[in-house]
PDB file of C-alpha atoms in Angstrom:
ATOM      1  CA  LYS A   1      74.257 136.374 183.665  1.00 51.00           C
ATOM      2  CA  ALA A   2      77.595 138.159 183.890  1.00 51.00           C
ATOM      3  CA  ALA A   3      78.327 137.741 180.194  1.00 51.00           C
ATOM      4  CA  LYS A   4      74.871 139.023 179.237  1.00 55.00           C
ATOM      5  CA  ALA A   5      75.470 142.047 181.454  1.00 52.00           C
ATOM      6  CA  GLY A   6      78.850 142.659 179.849  1.00 57.00           C
ATOM      7  CA  SER A   7      81.383 141.919 182.588  1.00 59.00           C
ATOM      8  CA  PHE A   8      82.920 139.082 184.546  1.00 60.00           C
ATOM      9  CA  SER A   9      84.796 141.400 186.904  1.00 60.00           C
ATOM     10  CA  GLU A  10      82.597 140.629 189.916  1.00 62.00           C
ATOM     11  CA  PHE A  11      83.326 136.888 189.760  1.00 60.00           C
ATOM     12  CA  SER A  12      86.183 135.036 191.408  1.00 58.00           C
ATOM     13  CA  ALA A  13      88.594 132.823 189.498  1.00 59.00           C
ATOM     14  CA  ASP A  14      86.881 129.796 191.066  1.00 62.00           C
ATOM     15  CA  GLU A  15      83.545 130.879 189.605  1.00 62.00           C
ATOM     16  CA  LEU A  16      85.059 131.428 186.146  1.00 63.00           C
ATOM     17  CA  ASN A  17      85.569 127.739 185.558  1.00 64.00           C
ATOM     18  CA  GLU A  18      84.914 125.701 182.455  1.00 71.00           C
ATOM     19  CA  HIS A  19      81.794 124.047 183.845  1.00 75.00           C
ATOM     20  CA  ASN A  20      80.077 127.375 184.629  1.00 77.00           C
ATOM     21  CA  LEU A  21      81.166 129.056 181.402  1.00 80.00           C
ATOM     22  CA  LEU A  22      79.866 126.228 179.214  1.00 82.00           C
ATOM     23  CA  LEU A  23      76.367 125.971 180.666  1.00 85.00           C
ATOM     24  CA  ARG A  24      73.825 126.682 177.918  1.00 91.00           C
ATOM     25  CA  ASP A  25      70.807 128.970 177.890  1.00 91.00           C
ATOM     26  CA  ASP A  26      67.551 128.296 176.002  1.00 93.00           C
ATOM     27  CA  GLU A  27      69.145 129.442 172.721  1.00 94.00           C
ATOM     28  CA  GLY A  28      72.105 127.114 173.203  1.00 94.00           C
ATOM     29  CA  ASN A  29      74.498 129.969 174.026  1.00 93.00           C
ATOM     30  CA  THR A  30      77.239 129.492 176.569  1.00 91.00           C
ATOM     31  CA  ALA A  31      78.813 132.322 178.567  1.00 89.00           C
ATOM     32  CA  LEU A  32      81.582 132.219 175.956  1.00 91.00           C
ATOM     33  CA  HIS A  33      79.035 133.039 173.233  1.00 93.00           C
ATOM     34  CA  TRP A  34      77.788 136.015 175.256  1.00 91.00           C
ATOM     35  CA  ALA A  35      81.313 137.191 176.077  1.00 89.00           C
ATOM     36  CA  ALA A  36      82.179 137.063 172.378  1.00 92.00           C
ATOM     37  CA  ALA A  37      79.058 139.034 171.414  1.00 91.00           C
ATOM     38  CA  LYS A  38      79.775 141.670 174.086  1.00 88.00           C
ATOM     39  CA  GLY A  39      83.442 141.934 173.094  1.00 87.00           C
ATOM     40  CA  ILE A  40      84.735 140.795 176.489  1.00 87.00           C
ATOM     41  CA  LEU A  41      86.447 137.506 175.646  1.00 86.00           C
ATOM     42  CA  SER A  42      89.650 138.963 177.092  1.00 84.00           C
ATOM     43  CA  GLU A  43      88.069 138.565 180.561  1.00 83.00           C
ATOM     44  CA  ILE A  44      87.844 134.778 180.147  1.00 84.00           C
ATOM     45  CA  PRO A  45      90.758 132.707 181.490  1.00 83.00           C
ATOM     46  CA  GLY A  46      92.943 131.664 178.550  1.00 84.00           C
ATOM     47  CA  HIS A  47      92.871 127.943 179.322  1.00 85.00           C
ATOM     48  CA  ILE A  48      89.107 127.926 178.669  1.00 87.00           C
ATOM     49  CA  LEU A  49      89.428 129.521 175.215  1.00 89.00           C
ATOM     50  CA  THR A  50      90.137 126.215 173.485  1.00 90.00           C
ATOM     51  CA  PRO A  51      89.070 125.380 169.932  1.00 93.00           C
ATOM     52  CA  HIS A  52      86.633 122.788 171.305  1.00 93.00           C
ATOM     53  CA  ASN A  53      84.899 125.329 173.562  1.00 93.00           C
ATOM     54  CA  LEU A  54      84.965 128.202 171.071  1.00 94.00           C
ATOM     55  CA  LEU A  55      83.492 126.107 168.261  1.00 96.00           C
ATOM     56  CA  ILE A  56      80.416 124.992 170.217  1.00 95.00           C
ATOM     57  CA  LYS A  57      77.394 125.890 168.105  1.00 97.00           C
ATOM     58  CA  ASN A  58      74.244 127.430 169.528  1.00 97.00           C
ATOM     59  CA  ASN A  59      70.737 126.633 168.248  1.00 97.00           C
ATOM     60  CA  HIS A  60      71.367 128.889 165.220  1.00 97.00           C
ATOM     61  CA  ARG A  61      74.642 127.130 164.344  1.00 97.00           C
ATOM     62  CA  ALA A  62      76.644 130.169 165.492  1.00 97.00           C
ATOM     63  CA  THR A  63      79.993 129.648 167.203  1.00 96.00           C
ATOM     64  CA  CYS A  64      81.892 132.059 169.404  1.00 94.00           C
ATOM     65  CA  LEU A  65      83.771 133.142 166.272  1.00 95.00           C
ATOM     66  CA  HIS A  66      80.519 134.311 164.698  1.00 96.00           C
ATOM     67  CA  LEU A  67      79.563 136.255 167.801  1.00 95.00           C
ATOM     68  CA  ALA A  68      83.103 137.621 168.239  1.00 94.00           C
ATOM     69  CA  SER A  69      82.719 139.045 164.730  1.00 94.00           C
ATOM     70  CA  LEU A  70      79.575 140.853 165.876  1.00 90.00           C
ATOM     71  CA  GLY A  71      81.278 141.989 169.085  1.00 87.00           C
ATOM     72  CA  GLY A  72      84.424 143.224 167.350  1.00 86.00           C
ATOM     73  CA  CYS A  73      86.747 140.898 169.254  1.00 86.00           C
ATOM     74  CA  LEU A  74      87.660 138.245 166.693  1.00 86.00           C
ATOM     75  CA  ARG A  75      91.290 139.358 167.012  1.00 81.00           C
ATOM     76  CA  ASP A  76      91.179 138.369 170.731  1.00 81.00           C
ATOM     77  CA  LEU A  77      90.770 134.690 169.859  1.00 87.00           C
ATOM     78  CA  PRO A  78      93.681 132.247 169.804  1.00 85.00           C
ATOM     79  CA  SER A  79      95.330 132.150 166.362  1.00 87.00           C
ATOM     80  CA  ASP A  80      94.954 128.366 166.070  1.00 89.00           C
ATOM     81  CA  ILE A  81      91.181 128.730 165.849  1.00 91.00           C
ATOM     82  CA  LEU A  82      91.256 131.450 163.190  1.00 92.00           C
ATOM     83  CA  THR A  83      91.267 129.206 160.150  1.00 94.00           C
ATOM     84  CA  MET A  84      89.554 129.831 156.828  1.00 94.00           C
ATOM     85  CA  GLU A  85      87.247 126.885 157.517  1.00 96.00           C
ATOM     86  CA  ASN A  86      86.125 128.283 160.892  1.00 95.00           C
ATOM     87  CA  VAL A  87      85.805 131.908 159.759  1.00 94.00           C
ATOM     88  CA  LEU A  88      83.764 130.895 156.701  1.00 95.00           C
ATOM     89  CA  ASP A  89      81.564 128.409 158.583  1.00 97.00           C
ATOM     90  CA  GLU A  90      77.924 129.400 158.081  1.00 97.00           C
ATOM     91  CA  THR A  91      75.182 129.988 160.632  1.00 97.00           C
ATOM     92  CA  ASP A  92      71.653 128.783 159.902  1.00 96.00           C
ATOM     93  CA  THR A  93      71.095 132.034 157.970  1.00 96.00           C
ATOM     94  CA  GLY A  94      74.157 131.433 155.809  1.00 97.00           C
ATOM     95  CA  CYS A  95      76.205 134.153 157.495  1.00 96.00           C
ATOM     96  CA  THR A  96      79.964 133.826 157.860  1.00 97.00           C
ATOM     97  CA  CYS A  97      82.114 135.852 160.242  1.00 96.00           C
ATOM     98  CA  LEU A  98      82.584 138.384 157.428  1.00 95.00           C
ATOM     99  CA  HIS A  99      78.816 138.849 157.042  1.00 96.00           C
ATOM    100  CA  LEU A 100      78.341 139.311 160.771  1.00 95.00           C
ATOM    101  CA  ALA A 101      81.233 141.764 161.142  1.00 94.00           C
ATOM    102  CA  SER A 102      79.736 143.759 158.257  1.00 95.00           C
ATOM    103  CA  ILE A 103      76.464 144.286 160.134  1.00 94.00           C
ATOM    104  CA  HIS A 104      78.204 146.625 162.591  1.00 90.00           C
ATOM    105  CA  GLY A 105      80.852 147.950 160.218  1.00 90.00           C
ATOM    106  CA  LEU A 106      83.555 145.845 161.845  1.00 89.00           C
ATOM    107  CA  LEU A 107      85.271 144.329 158.817  1.00 86.00           C
ATOM    108  CA  VAL A 108      88.342 146.148 160.116  1.00 78.00           C
ATOM    109  CA  ASP A 109      88.514 143.532 162.888  1.00 82.00           C
ATOM    110  CA  ILE A 110      88.835 140.591 160.490  1.00 87.00           C
ATOM    111  CA  PRO A 111      92.441 139.500 159.829  1.00 86.00           C
ATOM    112  CA  ASP A 112      93.572 140.245 156.255  1.00 84.00           C
ATOM    113  CA  GLN A 113      94.132 136.626 155.228  1.00 88.00           C
ATOM    114  CA  PHE A 114      90.371 136.017 155.227  1.00 91.00           C
ATOM    115  CA  PHE A 115      89.672 138.654 152.586  1.00 91.00           C
ATOM    116  CA  THR A 116      89.701 136.426 149.541  1.00 92.00           C
ATOM    117  CA  TYR A 117      87.663 136.568 146.369  1.00 94.00           C
ATOM    118  CA  GLU A 118      85.719 133.489 147.467  1.00 95.00           C
ATOM    119  CA  ALA A 119      85.087 134.743 151.007  1.00 95.00           C
ATOM    120  CA  LEU A 120      83.937 138.199 149.882  1.00 95.00           C
ATOM    121  CA  ASN A 121      81.560 136.661 147.340  1.00 96.00           C
ATOM    122  CA  MET A 122      79.876 134.137 149.646  1.00 96.00           C
ATOM    123  CA  GLN A 123      76.177 134.846 149.866  1.00 97.00           C
ATOM    124  CA  ASN A 124      73.983 134.472 152.915  1.00 97.00           C
ATOM    125  CA  ARG A 125      70.376 133.200 152.750  1.00 96.00           C
ATOM    126  CA  ASN A 126      69.304 136.688 151.566  1.00 96.00           C
ATOM    127  CA  SER A 127      71.736 136.380 148.633  1.00 97.00           C
ATOM    128  CA  GLN A 128      73.946 139.120 150.108  1.00 96.00           C
ATOM    129  CA  THR A 129      77.734 139.177 150.166  1.00 96.00           C
ATOM    130  CA  PRO A 130      79.572 140.646 153.188  1.00 96.00           C
ATOM    131  CA  ILE A 131      80.086 143.939 151.312  1.00 95.00           C
ATOM    132  CA  GLU A 132      76.372 144.107 150.457  1.00 96.00           C
ATOM    133  CA  VAL A 133      75.519 143.438 154.118  1.00 96.00           C
ATOM    134  CA  ALA A 134      77.750 146.370 155.127  1.00 95.00           C
ATOM    135  CA  GLU A 135      76.006 148.634 152.610  1.00 95.00           C
ATOM    136  CA  VAL A 136      72.493 147.574 153.634  1.00 95.00           C
ATOM    137  CA  SER A 137      73.453 148.060 157.291  1.00 95.00           C
ATOM    138  CA  GLY A 138      74.645 151.607 156.628  1.00 94.00           C
ATOM    139  CA  HIS A 139      78.358 150.836 156.811  1.00 93.00           C
ATOM    140  CA  GLY A 140      79.355 150.908 153.160  1.00 92.00           C
ATOM    141  CA  ASP A 141      81.787 153.724 153.968  1.00 90.00           C
ATOM    142  CA  ARG A 142      83.717 151.299 156.194  1.00 88.00           C
ATOM    143  CA  VAL A 143      84.499 148.970 153.300  1.00 90.00           C
ATOM    144  CA  PRO A 144      87.858 149.981 151.820  1.00 85.00           C
ATOM    145  CA  GLY A 145      88.298 150.071 148.056  1.00 85.00           C
ATOM    146  CA  VAL A 146      90.831 147.256 148.154  1.00 84.00           C
ATOM    147  CA  LEU A 147      88.156 144.869 149.486  1.00 89.00           C
ATOM    148  CA  ARG A 148      85.832 145.881 146.672  1.00 90.00           C
ATOM    149  CA  ALA A 149      88.702 145.188 144.258  1.00 89.00           C
ATOM    150  CA  VAL A 150      89.359 141.755 145.806  1.00 89.00           C
ATOM    151  CA  ALA A 151      85.639 140.927 145.552  1.00 91.00           C
ATOM    152  CA  ALA A 152      85.674 141.877 141.857  1.00 91.00           C
ATOM    153  CA  ASP A 153      88.921 140.171 140.819  1.00 90.00           C
ATOM    154  CA  PRO A 154      90.324 136.865 142.122  1.00 87.00           C
ATOM    155  CA  ASN A 155      93.861 138.024 141.208  1.00 87.00           C
ATOM    156  CA  VAL A 156      93.843 140.959 143.676  1.00 84.00           C
ATOM    157  CA  SER A 157      95.109 140.468 147.227  1.00 80.00           C
ATOM    158  CA  ALA A 158      94.260 142.499 150.326  1.00 77.00           C
ATOM    159  CA  THR A 159      97.223 141.214 152.313  1.00 75.00           C
ATOM    160  CA  GLY A 160      99.248 144.102 153.713  1.00 70.00           C
ATOM    161  CA  LYS A 161      97.146 146.743 151.943  1.00 71.00           C
ATOM    162  CA  LEU A 162      94.736 147.485 154.778  1.00 71.00           C
ATOM    163  CA  ILE A 163      97.125 148.670 157.495  1.00 67.00           C
ATOM    164  CA  LYS A 164      96.461 152.427 157.142  1.00 68.00           C
ATOM    165  CA  PHE A 165      92.727 151.907 156.667  1.00 69.00           C
ATOM    166  CA  LYS A 166      92.507 149.720 159.769  1.00 69.00           C
ATOM    167  CA  GLU A 167      94.499 152.227 161.840  1.00 71.00           C
ATOM    168  CA  SER A 168      92.223 155.087 160.785  1.00 68.00           C
ATOM    169  CA  MET A 169      89.074 153.037 161.511  1.00 64.00           C
ATOM    170  CA  ARG A 170      90.335 152.085 164.981  1.00 62.00           C
ATOM    171  CA  LYS A 171      91.148 155.732 165.762  1.00 65.00           C
ATOM    172  CA  MET A 172      87.722 156.789 164.527  1.00 59.00           C
ATOM    173  CA  ARG A 173      86.075 154.130 166.725  1.00 54.00           C
ATOM    174  CA  TRP A 174      87.744 155.661 169.799  1.00 47.00           C
ATOM    175  CA  GLN A 175      86.512 159.132 168.814  1.00 46.00           C
ATOM    176  CA  ILE A 176      82.865 158.069 168.427  1.00 42.00           C
TER     177      ILE A 176
END
């Protein structure tokens, strides 16, 4: 209930235990799934944010990584879970973390190493790439030119080229 509401602040450390946080709802979501979707994973005790717990799939084959992409908090996850395999894992609709971040214009929250030609050209069940999802969702302006270049040419790299763009997008997010 707390995660759905958007805060764990009213709960004691004893209540924020692994057993309680991994109970599933009818959709197969745990409190970790909800915390990821709401962007409040930082409120979860670190010892519970293990790869095993964060990679639990709900009924739609979505992990906490998928929902963290929607909630804009993928960068809050432990680095050992942020692997290409996990970030490009598909939900039952064929969406990767890049697709889901694109829905809300949050590609800026995806670490640079995941912006590869292959990743940017993966299609979901609607035959849309992450960039196309951003455009259809009204966030095409939040896709920097370098990502379009990487998607068009496997020899182009985004690594280190997005720093200024990401800084400007984060500043703009605070102004909205």
